[in-house]
Coordinates of C-alpha atoms and ligand atoms in Angstrom, one line a residue:
X1 CA -10.8 15.3 26.1
X2 CA -9.7 12.0 24.7
X3 CA -11.2 9.8 22.0
X4 CA -14.3 8.1 23.3
X5 CA -15.6 6.4 20.1
X6 CA -14.2 5.7 16.8
X7 CA -15.9 5.2 13.4
X8 CA -13.9 3.1 11.0
X9 CA -14.6 4.5 7.5
X10 CA -13.4 1.5 5.5
X11 CA -14.1 -2.3 4.9
X12 CA -12.1 -5.6 4.6
X13 CA -8.9 -6.4 6.3
X14 CA -7.9 -2.9 7.2
X15 CA -11.3 -2.3 9.0
X16 CA -10.7 -5.5 11.0
X17 CA -7.1 -4.5 11.7
X18 CA -8.2 -1.0 13.1
X19 CA -11.1 -2.5 15.1
X20 CA -8.8 -4.9 16.9
X21 CA -6.5 -2.1 18.1
X22 CA -9.6 0.1 19.2
X23 CA -10.8 -2.9 21.2
X24 CA -7.3 -3.4 22.8
X25 CA -7.4 0.3 23.8
X26 CA -10.9 -0.1 25.2
X27 CA -12.4 2.4 22.8
X28 CA -15.9 1.6 21.4
X29 CA -15.9 1.3 17.7
X30 CA -18.4 1.7 14.9
X31 CA -18.3 0.2 11.4
X32 CA -19.9 1.4 8.3
X33 CA -21.0 -1.0 5.4
X34 CA -22.6 -1.2 2.0
X35 CA -25.4 -3.6 1.4
X36 CA -23.0 -5.9 -0.3
X37 CA -21.0 -6.2 3.0
X38 CA -23.8 -7.0 5.4
X39 CA -22.2 -10.1 6.5
X40 CA -18.7 -8.9 6.5
X41 CA -16.4 -9.5 9.5
X42 CA -15.9 -5.7 10.1
X43 CA -19.6 -5.5 10.6
X44 CA -19.7 -8.4 13.1
X45 CA -16.7 -7.4 15.1
X46 CA -17.6 -3.7 15.7
X47 CA -19.7 -2.6 18.7
X48 CA -22.2 -1.0 16.3
X49 CA -22.6 -0.9 12.5
X50 CA -24.3 1.5 10.2
X51 CA -25.4 0.7 6.7
X52 CA -24.3 3.7 4.4
X53 CA -25.5 2.6 1.0
X54 CA -25.5 0.3 -2.0
X55 CA -22.6 -1.7 -3.2
X56 CA -20.8 0.5 -5.6
X57 CA -18.1 2.5 -3.7
X58 CA -19.3 5.9 -4.8
X59 CA -22.7 5.1 -3.3
X60 CA -21.3 4.0 0.1
X61 CA -17.7 4.1 1.1
X62 CA -17.0 7.1 -0.9
X63 CA -20.2 8.9 0.0
X64 CA -18.7 11.5 2.5
X65 CA -22.2 12.7 3.7
X66 CA -23.3 9.3 4.6
X67 CA -20.0 8.3 6.4
X68 CA -20.1 11.6 8.4
X69 CA -23.8 11.2 9.2
X70 CA -23.1 7.7 10.5
X71 CA -20.3 9.1 12.8
X72 CA -22.6 11.9 14.1
X73 CA -25.6 9.6 14.6
X74 CA -23.6 7.1 16.7
X75 CA -21.8 9.7 18.7
X76 CA -18.3 9.1 17.5
X77 CA -15.7 11.7 18.1
X78 CA -13.0 10.3 15.8
X79 CA -12.8 8.8 12.3
X80 CA -10.1 6.3 11.2
X81 CA -10.1 6.3 7.4
X82 CA -7.9 3.1 6.8
X83 CA -6.3 3.2 3.2
X84 CA -8.0 3.8 -0.2
X85 CA -11.6 5.2 -0.2
X86 CA -11.7 8.6 1.6
X87 CA -8.4 8.3 3.3
X88 CA -6.6 10.9 1.2
X89 CA -9.4 13.1 0.4
X90 CA -8.9 16.7 1.7
X91 CA -12.5 17.6 1.2
X92 CA -13.7 14.8 3.4
X93 CA -11.1 15.7 6.1
X94 CA -12.3 19.3 5.9
X95 CA -15.8 18.2 6.4
X96 CA -14.8 16.0 9.4
X97 CA -12.7 18.8 10.9
X98 CA -15.7 21.3 10.6
X99 CA -17.9 19.0 12.7
X100 CA -15.4 18.9 15.5
X101 CA -14.7 15.2 14.9
X102 CA -11.1 14.2 15.0
X103 CA -9.7 12.8 11.7
X104 CA -7.1 10.1 12.6
X105 CA -4.5 11.4 10.1
X106 CA -3.0 14.6 8.9
X107 CA -4.9 17.9 8.4
X108 CA -6.8 18.7 5.2
X109 CA -4.2 21.3 4.4
X110 CA -1.3 18.9 4.5
X111 CA -3.2 16.2 2.6
X112 CA -4.1 18.5 -0.2
X113 CA -0.5 19.7 -0.6
X114 CA 1.0 16.1 -0.5
X115 CA -1.9 14.2 -2.1
X116 CA -1.4 15.9 -5.4
X117 CA 1.7 14.1 -6.6
X118 CA 3.1 16.7 -8.9
X119 CA 2.8 19.4 -6.0
X120 CA 4.3 16.9 -3.5
X121 CA 7.3 16.5 -5.8
X122 CA 8.0 20.1 -6.0
X123 CA 7.7 20.5 -2.2
X124 CA 10.3 17.6 -1.9
X125 CA 12.6 19.3 -4.3
X126 CA 12.3 22.6 -2.3
X127 CA 13.5 21.0 0.8
X128 CA 16.4 19.3 -0.9
X129 CA 15.1 15.7 -1.2
X130 CA 16.2 14.2 -4.4
X131 CA 13.3 13.7 -7.0
X132 CA 13.1 11.9 -10.3
X133 CA 14.0 14.3 -13.2
X134 CA 10.8 15.5 -14.8
X135 CA 8.3 18.3 -15.4
X136 CA 8.0 21.0 -12.9
X137 CA 4.4 20.4 -11.9
X138 CA 1.5 19.4 -14.1
X139 CA 1.5 19.6 -18.0
X140 CA -1.7 20.7 -19.6
X141 CA -0.5 20.9 -23.2
X142 CA 0.7 18.0 -25.2
X143 CA 3.2 20.0 -27.2
X144 CA 4.7 21.4 -23.9
X145 CA 4.9 17.8 -22.7
X146 CA 6.6 16.6 -25.8
X147 CA 9.3 19.2 -25.4
X148 CA 10.0 18.1 -21.8
X149 CA 9.9 14.4 -22.8
X150 CA 12.5 15.1 -25.5
X151 CA 14.7 17.1 -23.1
X152 CA 14.6 14.4 -20.4
X153 CA 15.2 11.7 -23.0
X154 CA 13.1 8.6 -23.6
X155 CA 11.8 6.4 -22.0
X156 CA 9.6 8.8 -19.9
X157 CA 6.6 8.2 -17.6
X158 CA 3.4 10.1 -17.8
X159 CA 1.7 10.0 -14.4
X160 CA -1.7 11.2 -13.2
X161 CA -1.2 13.8 -10.5
X162 CA -4.2 12.4 -8.5
X163 CA -3.4 8.9 -9.3
X164 CA -2.9 6.0 -6.8
X165 CA -3.1 2.2 -6.6
X166 CA -0.9 1.8 -9.6
X167 CA -3.3 3.4 -12.0
X168 CA -2.9 6.3 -14.3
X169 CA 0.7 5.6 -15.2
X170 CA 2.1 5.0 -18.7
X171 CA 5.6 4.6 -20.4
X172 CA 6.6 6.2 -23.6
X173 CA 9.7 5.3 -25.7
X174 CA 9.2 7.8 -28.6
X175 CA 7.4 11.0 -29.6
X176 CA 4.5 8.9 -31.1
X177 CA 4.2 6.8 -28.0
X178 CA 4.3 9.9 -25.9
X179 CA 1.4 11.6 -27.6
X180 CA -0.6 8.4 -27.3
X181 CA 0.2 7.8 -23.7
X182 CA -0.3 11.5 -22.7
X183 CA -3.9 11.4 -24.1
X184 CA -4.6 7.9 -22.6
X185 CA -3.3 8.9 -19.2
X186 CA -5.2 12.2 -19.0
X187 CA -8.4 10.3 -20.1
X188 CA -7.9 7.5 -17.4
X189 CA -7.0 10.2 -14.8
X190 CA -10.2 12.1 -15.6
X191 CA -12.5 9.1 -15.4
X192 CA -10.8 7.3 -12.4
X193 CA -9.8 10.4 -10.3
X194 CA -11.9 13.2 -11.7
X195 CA -8.8 15.2 -12.4
X196 CA -7.0 14.9 -15.7
X197 CA -3.7 16.5 -14.6
X198 CA -0.6 14.6 -15.5
X199 CA 3.1 15.2 -15.1
X200 CA 6.2 13.7 -16.7
X201 CA 9.3 12.0 -15.3
X202 CA 12.2 10.0 -16.5
X203 CA 11.6 6.3 -16.4
X204 CA 14.1 4.9 -14.0
X205 CA 15.4 1.5 -15.4
X206 CA 15.0 -1.5 -13.2
X207 CA 14.5 0.4 -10.0
X208 CA 13.7 -0.8 -6.5
X209 CA 10.7 0.6 -4.8
X210 CA 12.0 1.5 -1.2
X211 CA 9.7 3.4 1.1
X212 CA 10.2 5.0 4.5
X213 CA 7.5 4.8 7.2
X214 CA 7.4 7.9 9.3
X215 CA 5.3 8.8 12.4
X216 CA 4.9 12.4 13.8
X217 CA 3.0 13.8 16.7
X218 CA 1.5 17.2 17.4
X219 CA 4.5 18.3 19.6
X220 CA 7.0 18.4 16.7
X221 CA 8.4 14.9 17.2
X222 CA 9.1 13.1 13.9
X223 CA 10.7 9.8 13.5
X224 CA 11.1 7.3 10.8
X225 CA 10.6 3.5 11.3
X226 CA 13.0 2.4 8.6
X227 CA 12.2 1.1 5.1
X228 CA 10.1 -1.4 3.3
X229 CA 11.0 -2.8 -0.1
X230 CA 8.0 -3.1 -2.3
X231 CA 9.7 -4.0 -5.5
X232 CA 7.7 -7.1 -6.1
X233 CA 5.0 -5.5 -8.2
X234 CA 2.7 -6.4 -11.0
X235 CA 1.7 -3.5 -13.2
X236 CA 2.9 -1.0 -10.7
X237 CA 0.9 -2.6 -7.9
X238 CA 2.6 -4.2 -4.9
X239 CA 2.3 -7.9 -4.3
X240 CA 5.0 -8.8 -1.7
X241 CA 6.7 -6.4 0.7
X242 CA 9.6 -6.9 3.1
X243 CA 11.6 -5.1 5.7
X244 CA 14.4 -4.3 5.8
X245 CA 15.4 -3.9 2.2
X246 CA 18.4 -6.0 0.9
X247 CA 19.2 -3.0 -1.3
X248 CA 20.1 -0.6 1.7
X249 CA 23.1 -0.4 3.9
X250 CA 23.2 1.4 7.1
X251 CA 24.5 4.6 5.5
X252 CA 21.9 4.8 2.7
X253 CA 19.1 3.8 5.3
X254 CA 20.2 6.8 7.4
X255 CA 20.2 9.2 4.4
X256 CA 16.8 8.2 3.2
X257 CA 15.3 8.2 6.7
X258 CA 16.6 11.6 7.2
X259 CA 15.3 12.9 3.9
X260 CA 11.9 11.5 4.8
X261 CA 11.9 13.1 8.3
X262 CA 13.0 16.4 6.7
X263 CA 10.1 16.4 4.3
X264 CA 7.5 15.5 7.0
X265 CA 8.9 18.3 9.3
X266 CA 8.9 20.8 6.4
X267 CA 5.1 20.3 5.9
X268 CA 4.1 20.0 9.6
X269 CA 3.0 16.4 9.2
X270 CA 1.1 14.7 11.9
X271 CA 0.3 10.9 12.1
X272 CA 1.6 7.9 10.1
X273 CA 2.8 8.6 6.6
X274 CA 5.0 6.8 3.9
X275 CA 7.5 8.5 1.7
X276 CA 8.0 6.4 -1.4
X277 CA 11.4 6.5 -3.3
X278 CA 12.8 4.7 -6.3
X279 CA 16.4 3.5 -5.9
X280 CA 18.4 2.9 -9.0
X281 CA 21.1 0.3 -9.5
X282 CA 23.8 2.6 -8.5
X283 CA 21.9 3.3 -5.2
X284 CA 20.8 6.8 -6.1
X285 CA 17.4 7.4 -4.4
X286 CA 14.6 9.7 -5.8
X287 CA 11.4 10.8 -4.1
X288 CA 8.3 9.5 -5.9
X289 CA 5.2 10.3 -3.7
X290 CA 3.9 10.5 -0.2
X291 CA 1.0 8.5 1.1
X292 CA -0.7 10.4 3.9
X293 CA -2.3 7.4 5.6
X294 CA -1.7 3.9 7.0
X295 CA -0.5 1.6 4.2
X296 CA -1.5 -1.9 3.2
X297 CA 2.1 -3.2 4.0
X298 CA 2.4 -1.5 7.4
X299 CA 2.6 -4.8 9.3
X300 CA 6.1 -5.6 8.2
X301 CA 7.2 -2.5 9.9
X302 CA 5.3 -3.4 13.0
X303 CA 7.0 -6.8 13.0
X304 CA 10.5 -5.4 12.7
X305 CA 10.2 -2.6 15.2
X306 CA 7.6 -4.2 17.6
X307 CA 5.4 -1.1 17.4
X308 CA 1.6 -1.0 16.7
X309 CA 1.3 1.6 14.1
X310 CA -2.5 1.9 14.4
X311 CA -2.3 2.4 18.2
X312 CA 0.3 5.2 17.6
X313 CA -1.9 6.8 15.0
X314 CA -4.8 6.9 17.5
X315 CA -2.8 8.2 20.4
X316 CA -1.2 11.0 18.3
X317 CA -4.5 11.9 16.9
X318 CA -5.7 12.9 20.5
X319 CA -2.6 14.8 21.3
X320 CA -0.3 12.3 23.0
X321 CA 3.4 12.3 22.4
X322 CA 4.9 9.5 20.4
X323 CA 5.7 6.7 22.8
X324 CA 9.3 6.3 21.3
X325 CA 12.2 8.4 20.0
X326 CA 14.4 7.8 17.0
X327 CA 17.1 6.3 19.2
X328 CA 14.7 3.8 20.8
X329 CA 14.0 2.2 17.5
X330 CA 16.0 -0.7 15.9
X331 CA 15.5 -3.3 13.3
X332 CA 14.7 -6.5 15.3
X333 CA 14.7 -9.0 12.5
X334 CA 13.2 -9.5 9.0
X335 CA 9.6 -9.5 8.0
X336 CA 7.9 -10.5 4.7
X337 CA 4.2 -9.9 3.6
X338 CA 2.5 -11.7 0.8
X339 CA -0.9 -10.2 -0.3
X340 CA -3.3 -13.0 -0.8
X341 CA -5.8 -12.1 -3.6
X342 CA -8.9 -13.5 -5.1
X343 CA -7.5 -13.7 -8.6
X344 CA -6.2 -16.2 -11.2
X345 CA -2.5 -15.8 -12.0
X346 CA -2.9 -18.3 -14.9
X347 CA -5.6 -16.2 -16.5
X348 CA -4.1 -12.7 -16.5
X349 CA -4.8 -12.2 -12.7
X350 CA -8.6 -11.9 -13.5
X351 CA -10.5 -11.2 -10.2
X352 CA -12.3 -14.4 -8.9
X353 CA -15.1 -13.3 -6.5
X354 CA -17.3 -15.9 -5.1
X355 CA -18.1 -18.0 -2.1
X356 CA -15.4 -19.3 0.1
X357 CA -16.0 -22.8 1.3
X358 CA -13.2 -24.0 3.5
X359 CA -10.5 -22.1 5.3
X360 CA -7.4 -23.1 7.3
X361 CA -5.3 -20.2 8.6
X362 CA -1.6 -20.9 9.2
X363 CA -0.3 -20.3 12.7
X364 CA 2.8 -20.7 14.7
X365 CA 5.6 -18.5 16.1
X366 CA 5.6 -15.0 14.4
X367 CA 3.1 -16.0 11.7
X368 CA 0.3 -13.4 11.2
X369 CA -2.7 -13.4 8.9
X370 CA -4.5 -10.1 8.6
X371 CA -7.8 -10.8 7.0
X372 CA -11.5 -10.4 7.0
X373 CA -12.6 -13.8 5.4
X374 CA -14.2 -16.7 7.1
X375 CA -15.8 -20.0 5.9
X376 CA -18.9 -19.4 3.7
X377 CA -17.9 -15.7 3.3
X378 CA -18.9 -14.5 -0.2
X379 CA -16.2 -12.3 -1.7
X380 CA -18.1 -9.5 -3.4
X381 CA -17.1 -8.4 -6.9
X382 CA -17.3 -4.7 -6.2
X383 CA -14.2 -4.0 -4.3
X384 CA -10.4 -4.9 -4.6
X385 CA -9.5 -8.5 -4.6
X386 CA -7.4 -8.7 -1.6
X387 CA -8.4 -11.4 0.8
X388 CA -5.8 -10.9 3.4
X389 CA -2.0 -10.4 4.1
X390 CA 0.2 -13.3 5.3
X391 CA 3.0 -11.8 7.3
X392 CA 6.0 -13.6 9.0
X393 CA 8.8 -12.5 11.1
X394 CA 12.2 -14.1 11.9
X395 CA 15.7 -13.2 12.9
X396 CA 17.2 -13.3 9.4
X397 CA 15.8 -13.0 5.9
X398 CA 16.6 -16.5 5.1
X399 CA 14.6 -17.8 8.1
X400 CA 11.7 -15.4 7.1
X401 CA 11.7 -16.9 3.6
X402 CA 11.5 -20.4 5.0
X403 CA 8.8 -19.5 7.4
X404 CA 6.7 -17.8 4.7
X405 CA 6.9 -20.9 2.6
X406 CA 5.6 -23.1 5.4
X407 CA 2.9 -20.7 6.1
X408 CA 1.8 -20.6 2.4
X409 CA 1.8 -24.4 2.4
X410 CA -0.5 -24.4 5.3
X411 CA -2.9 -21.6 4.2
X412 CA -6.0 -23.2 2.7
X413 CA -8.7 -21.2 0.9
X414 CA -11.1 -23.3 -1.0
X415 CA -14.1 -22.4 -3.2
X416 CA -12.4 -19.7 -5.1
X417 CA -9.1 -19.4 -7.0
X418 CA -6.4 -17.4 -5.2
X419 CA -2.8 -16.5 -5.8
X420 CA -1.4 -18.7 -2.9
X421 CA 0.5 -21.0 -5.2
X422 CA 1.8 -18.1 -7.2
X423 CA 3.2 -16.4 -4.1
X424 CA 4.6 -19.8 -3.1
X425 CA 6.3 -20.1 -6.5
X426 CA 7.9 -16.6 -6.0
X427 CA 9.3 -17.6 -2.7
X428 CA 11.4 -20.2 -4.5
X429 CA 12.7 -18.1 -7.3
X430 CA 16.6 -17.5 -7.2
X431 CA 15.8 -13.7 -7.6
X432 CA 13.7 -13.6 -4.5
X433 CA 16.1 -15.9 -2.4
X434 CA 19.0 -13.6 -3.3
X435 CA 17.0 -10.5 -2.7
X436 CA 18.0 -9.4 -6.2
X437 CA 14.8 -8.5 -7.8
X438 CA 13.5 -5.1 -9.1
X439 CA 10.1 -3.8 -10.2
X440 CA 10.4 -5.6 -13.5
X441 CA 10.7 -9.1 -12.1
X442 CA 7.1 -10.1 -12.1
X443 CA 6.6 -9.3 -15.7
X444 CA 9.5 -11.5 -16.6
X445 CA 8.3 -14.2 -14.2
X446 CA 4.8 -14.0 -15.7
X447 CA 6.3 -14.5 -19.2
X448 CA 7.7 -17.8 -18.0
X449 CA 4.7 -19.2 -16.2
X450 CA 2.3 -18.2 -19.0
X451 CA 4.6 -20.1 -21.4
X452 CA 6.2 -23.6 -21.7
X453 CA 7.9 -23.5 -18.2
X454 CA 4.5 -23.4 -16.5
X455 CA 4.7 -26.9 -15.3
X456 CA 8.2 -26.7 -14.0
X457 CA 7.6 -23.4 -12.1
X458 CA 4.4 -24.2 -10.6
X459 CA 5.5 -27.7 -9.9
X460 CA 7.2 -26.3 -6.9
X461 CA 3.9 -25.6 -5.6
X462 CA 2.6 -29.1 -5.1
X463 CA 1.0 -28.4 -1.8
X464 CA 1.7 -30.6 1.0
X465 CA -1.3 -30.1 3.0
X466 CA -4.9 -29.8 1.7
Ligands
LIG1 P1 -0.1 1.0 -0.5 O1 0.5 2.1 -1.2 O2 -0.7 1.2 0.8 O3 0.5 -0.3 -0.6 P2 -1.8 0.9 -2.7 O4 -1.2 2.0 -3.4 O5 -1.7 -0.5 -3.3 O6 -1.5 0.8 -1.2 O7 -3.3 1.3 -2.4 C1 -4.0 0.9 -1.3 C2 -5.4 0.8 -1.6 O8 -6.0 2.1 -1.9 C3 -5.9 0.0 -2.8 O9 -7.1 -0.6 -2.5 C4 -5.9 1.0 -3.9 O10 -6.9 0.5 -4.9 C5 -6.5 2.2 -3.1 N1 -6.1 3.5 -3.6 C6 -4.8 4.1 -3.6 N2 -4.9 5.3 -4.0 C7 -6.0 5.6 -4.5 C8 -6.7 6.7 -5.2 N3 -6.1 7.8 -5.5 N4 -8.0 6.6 -5.6 C9 -8.6 5.4 -5.3 N5 -8.1 4.4 -4.6 C10 -6.9 4.5 -4.3
LIG2 P1 0.8 5.1 -7.1 O1 0.4 6.5 -6.6 O2 -0.2 4.5 -8.0 O3 1.3 4.3 -6.0 P2 3.6 5.7 -7.8 O4 4.0 7.0 -8.2 O5 3.8 5.4 -6.3 O6 2.0 5.5 -8.1 O7 4.2 4.6 -8.6 C1 3.8 3.3 -8.6 C2 4.9 2.3 -9.1 O8 5.2 2.7 -10.5 C3 6.2 2.6 -8.5 O9 6.3 1.7 -7.3 C4 7.2 2.1 -9.5 O10 7.3 0.6 -9.5 C5 6.5 2.6 -10.8 N1 7.1 3.8 -11.2 C6 6.6 5.1 -10.8 N2 7.4 6.1 -11.3 C7 8.4 5.5 -11.9 C8 9.6 5.9 -12.7 N3 9.7 7.3 -12.9 N4 10.4 5.1 -13.1 C9 10.2 3.8 -13.0 N5 9.2 3.3 -12.4 C10 8.2 4.1 -11.9
LIG3 MG1 2.8 4.7 -4.7

């Protein structure tokens, strides 16, 4: 039996992204929405839509019973979780599995082992994948933590084991800072993730964030689809992603790819997944965490490989073999993605929800804008501020940068403040142009634009088309 109807348990651009592929495959698709999203594009584009609750996520998109009831009521036999929300929730996956509905992703068992970051690190270590030096698993007691921090040597990071989205992470440079950070992170973890467990690891100085996309089917085939460089981050959250990474040569790429495949095979992984690594300035790489879902930045991999990852996710979920082998894959060019957010970079990136008045999407050869916004759409204040992802592809990195600049010049979103100009400015920095930036770059750059160089830097962004 194949998949005959899919429920998309998400909102925003990723829901739209998944709906598009379902339609291309000829599979009827059902959306769910909160009362704040009644007029959202994912509601309009689906074949059917079910209201699952009130605006706050916990009353709608995170309400497992409501989502599952919507799937049953509309006769869906598969659920695509997108990213965020319930996508990495083993309890939800178990509930889905128990009803006989196919979860488009790995099993509850695999997600529960990998979703807990401290456990995932131990699994990686067991199968010989290098990990960042740190505690063996979670640390419950401050004094135990202090001993480990001293042994590793400052600076260290304290990280929520259940964390995600860049939250629940703190740095400590001394014993005093450690005790403070330990308490703060535990508290934040408890309130944001309902689990106060934290673990400790060495703070890697000026690292690159390089992650490997993998894809696995139910027949034991596991391949990697190369890397994405997501070092352009603000407060541990990604802003720009590109593939391939200028940090990797062929031999490091091969080694990291093999590590990722080894880990996925070890746990019996099925579906799309990402293994995140830090790479230090001496090109040592360390496992950081695994994301057991489709990722925000998956399009850059699609662009450089020519493979629709959502289509493969769906096919694999109903038992088909992967449509390609490792040897069929090659890097066809260079791709960059800029996250376009409703936020004000000149006011500490404060979210700027509100009504969008005018929109002009850029176009042209190998320019893609994955988004759920449209003219007169009201950006609700309840969810994350991402409006869409501008993605370009070109034969070389240099051409991709030029293409991204033109696309950003021609992207118009009026009515609310966005980070379009900010992204445009980044595309002109010597560091980005050279590909010589690490995860600390944005903090430095922000220091400049908030200060006296503001005019000069943002002067680059005099937009040509309005
Ligand atoms: P990616 O790793 O795919 O680039 P992010 O880590 O930025 O994505 O997270 C993707 C989305 O999922 C964001 O909206 C983020 O807020 C959300 N998210 C990720 N992990 C969690 C989590 N553990 N709990 C709640 N939301 C999460
Ligand atoms: P999340 O689950 O929120 O995505 P990650 O563990 O992936 O959290 O870390 C998010 C980001 O924080 C990384 O991409 C990296 O920039 C930074 N980071 C995490 N661990 C370390 C570390 N040990 N040293 C330096 N930076 C780190
Ligand atoms: Mg991460």
